[in-house]
Coordinates of N, CA and C in Angstrom, one line a residue:
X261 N 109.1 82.3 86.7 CA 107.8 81.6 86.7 C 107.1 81.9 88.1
X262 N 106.1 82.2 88.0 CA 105.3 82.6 89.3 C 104.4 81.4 89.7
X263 N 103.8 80.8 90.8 CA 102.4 80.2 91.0 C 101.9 80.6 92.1
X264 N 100.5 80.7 92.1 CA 99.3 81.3 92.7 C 98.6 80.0 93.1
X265 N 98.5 80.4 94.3 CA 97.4 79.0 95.2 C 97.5 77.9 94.3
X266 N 96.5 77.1 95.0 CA 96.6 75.4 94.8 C 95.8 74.5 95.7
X267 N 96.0 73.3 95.3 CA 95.7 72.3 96.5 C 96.1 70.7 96.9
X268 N 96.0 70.5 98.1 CA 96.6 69.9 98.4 C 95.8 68.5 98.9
X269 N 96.0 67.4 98.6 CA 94.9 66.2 99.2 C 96.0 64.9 99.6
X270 N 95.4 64.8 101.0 CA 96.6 63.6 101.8 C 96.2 62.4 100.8
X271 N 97.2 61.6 100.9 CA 97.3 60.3 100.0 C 95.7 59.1 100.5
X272 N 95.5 59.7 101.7 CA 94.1 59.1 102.4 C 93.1 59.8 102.1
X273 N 92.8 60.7 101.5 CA 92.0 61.8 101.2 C 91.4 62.5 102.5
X274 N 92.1 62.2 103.2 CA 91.7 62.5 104.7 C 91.9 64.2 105.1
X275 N 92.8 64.8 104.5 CA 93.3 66.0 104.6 C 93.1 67.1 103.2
X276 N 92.3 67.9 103.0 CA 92.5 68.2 101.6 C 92.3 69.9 102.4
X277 N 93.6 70.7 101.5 CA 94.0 72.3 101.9 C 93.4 73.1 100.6
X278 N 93.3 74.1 100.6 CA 93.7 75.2 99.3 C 94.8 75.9 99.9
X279 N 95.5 76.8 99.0 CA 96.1 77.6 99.1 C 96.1 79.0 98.5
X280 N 96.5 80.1 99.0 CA 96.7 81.3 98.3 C 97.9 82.1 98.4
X281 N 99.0 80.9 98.7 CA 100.4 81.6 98.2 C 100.9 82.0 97.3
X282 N 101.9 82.5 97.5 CA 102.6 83.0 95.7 C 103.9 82.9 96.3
X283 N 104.2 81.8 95.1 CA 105.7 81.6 94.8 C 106.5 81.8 94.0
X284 N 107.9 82.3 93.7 CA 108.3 82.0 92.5 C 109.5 81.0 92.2
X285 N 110.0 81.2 91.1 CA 110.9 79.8 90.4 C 111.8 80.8 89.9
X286 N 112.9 81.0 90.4 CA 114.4 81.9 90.1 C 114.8 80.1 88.9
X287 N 114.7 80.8 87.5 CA 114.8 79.9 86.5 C 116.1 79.6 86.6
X288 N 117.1 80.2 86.3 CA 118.5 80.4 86.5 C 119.1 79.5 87.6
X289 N 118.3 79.9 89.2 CA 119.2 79.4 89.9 C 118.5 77.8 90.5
X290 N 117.5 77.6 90.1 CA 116.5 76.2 90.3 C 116.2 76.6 91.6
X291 N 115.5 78.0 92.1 CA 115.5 78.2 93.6 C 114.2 78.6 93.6
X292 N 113.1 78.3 94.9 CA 111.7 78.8 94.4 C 112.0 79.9 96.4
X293 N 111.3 81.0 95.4 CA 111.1 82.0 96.6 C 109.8 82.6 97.1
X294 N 109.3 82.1 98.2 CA 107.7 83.1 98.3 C 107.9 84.9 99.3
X295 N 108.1 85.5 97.6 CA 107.7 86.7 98.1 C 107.0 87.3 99.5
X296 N 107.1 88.5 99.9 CA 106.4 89.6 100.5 C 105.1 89.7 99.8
X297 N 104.3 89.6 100.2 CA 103.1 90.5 98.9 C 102.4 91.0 100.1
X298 N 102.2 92.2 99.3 CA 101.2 93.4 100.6 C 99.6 93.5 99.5
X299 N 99.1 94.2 100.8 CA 97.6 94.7 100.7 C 96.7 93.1 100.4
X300 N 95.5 93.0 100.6 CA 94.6 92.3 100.5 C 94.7 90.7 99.9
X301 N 94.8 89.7 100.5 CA 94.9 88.4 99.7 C 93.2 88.2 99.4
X302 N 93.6 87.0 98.1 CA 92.6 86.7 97.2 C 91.9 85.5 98.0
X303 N 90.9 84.7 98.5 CA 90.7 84.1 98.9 C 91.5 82.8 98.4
X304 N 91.8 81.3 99.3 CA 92.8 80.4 98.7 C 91.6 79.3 97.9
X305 N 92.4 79.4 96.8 CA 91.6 78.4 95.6 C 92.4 77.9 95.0
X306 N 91.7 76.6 94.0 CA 92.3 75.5 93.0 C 91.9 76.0 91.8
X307 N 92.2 75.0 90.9 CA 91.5 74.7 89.3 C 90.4 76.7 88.9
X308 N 92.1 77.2 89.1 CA 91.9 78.8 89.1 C 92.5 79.2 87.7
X309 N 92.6 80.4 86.9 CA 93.0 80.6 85.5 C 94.4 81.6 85.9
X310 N 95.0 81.6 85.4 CA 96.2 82.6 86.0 C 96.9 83.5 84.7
X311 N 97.2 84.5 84.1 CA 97.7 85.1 83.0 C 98.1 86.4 83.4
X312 N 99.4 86.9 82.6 CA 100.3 88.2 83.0 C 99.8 88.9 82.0
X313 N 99.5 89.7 82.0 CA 99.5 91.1 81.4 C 99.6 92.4 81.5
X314 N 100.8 93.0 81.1 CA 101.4 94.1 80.8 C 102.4 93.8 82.8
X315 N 103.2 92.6 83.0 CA 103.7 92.5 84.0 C 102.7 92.6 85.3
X316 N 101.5 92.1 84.9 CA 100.7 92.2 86.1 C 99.4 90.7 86.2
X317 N 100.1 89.7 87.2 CA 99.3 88.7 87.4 C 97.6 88.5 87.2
X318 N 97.0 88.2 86.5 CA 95.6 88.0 86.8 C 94.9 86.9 87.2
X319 N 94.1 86.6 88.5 CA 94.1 85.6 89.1 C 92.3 85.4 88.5
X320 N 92.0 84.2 88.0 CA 90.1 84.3 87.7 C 89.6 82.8 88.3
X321 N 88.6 83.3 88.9 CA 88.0 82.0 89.4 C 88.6 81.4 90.1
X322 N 88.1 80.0 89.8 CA 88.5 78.8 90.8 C 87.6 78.2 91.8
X323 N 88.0 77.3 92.5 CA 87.5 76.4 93.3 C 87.8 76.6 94.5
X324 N 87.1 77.1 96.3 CA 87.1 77.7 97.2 C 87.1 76.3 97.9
X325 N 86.9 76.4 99.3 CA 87.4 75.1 100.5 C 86.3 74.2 100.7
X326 N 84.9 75.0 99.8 CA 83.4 73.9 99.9 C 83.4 73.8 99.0
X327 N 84.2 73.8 98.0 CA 83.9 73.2 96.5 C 82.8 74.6 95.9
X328 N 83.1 75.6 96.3 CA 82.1 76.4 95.8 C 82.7 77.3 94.7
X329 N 82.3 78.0 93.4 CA 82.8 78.1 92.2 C 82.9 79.6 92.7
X330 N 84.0 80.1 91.9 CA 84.2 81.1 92.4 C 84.3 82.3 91.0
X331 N 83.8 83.1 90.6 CA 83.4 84.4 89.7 C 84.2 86.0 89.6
X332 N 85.7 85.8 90.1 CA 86.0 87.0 91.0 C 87.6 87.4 89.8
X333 N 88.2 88.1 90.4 CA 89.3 88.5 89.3 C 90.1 89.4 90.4
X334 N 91.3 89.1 90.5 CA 92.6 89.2 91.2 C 93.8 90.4 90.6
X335 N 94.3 90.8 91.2 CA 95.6 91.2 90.2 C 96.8 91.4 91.4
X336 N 97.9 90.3 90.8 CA 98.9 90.9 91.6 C 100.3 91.3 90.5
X337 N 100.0 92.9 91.1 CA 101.6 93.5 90.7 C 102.8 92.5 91.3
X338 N 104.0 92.7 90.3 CA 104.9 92.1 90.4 C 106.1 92.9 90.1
X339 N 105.8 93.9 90.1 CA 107.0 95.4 90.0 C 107.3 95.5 91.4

């Protein structure tokens, strides 16, 4: 299981993050590991669409750090 960015909001609403990490979920061993990943990161966003195809992540849209909508399309290899 893979996941791609996110966000994060303090219990006060006082602090609110995005993110554009990538982690994964070793199903087997209940272990989450964040990868190496090279060349260019995607800007960090939320309430983003995420789908594999042919072993290859596709990251679409989302929500940027001003609330601004985002139109764009990602791809991270995973070979």
């Amino acid at each position: 299981m893979v996941f791609f960015g996110g966000y994060y909001c303090s219990p006060d609403m006082e602090v609110e993050s995005y993110s554009n990490d990538v982690f994964v979920l070793n199903i087997a061993l209940m272990e989450w590991v964040k990868p190496t990943v090279e060349g260019k990161a995607p800007p960090p966003r939320s309430a983003h669409t995420a789908n594999f195809v042919k072993g290859k992540m596709h990251v679409f849209g989302g929500l940027t750090t001003n609330m601004k909508n985002l139109n764009d399309v990602w791809i991270l290899k995973t070979s």
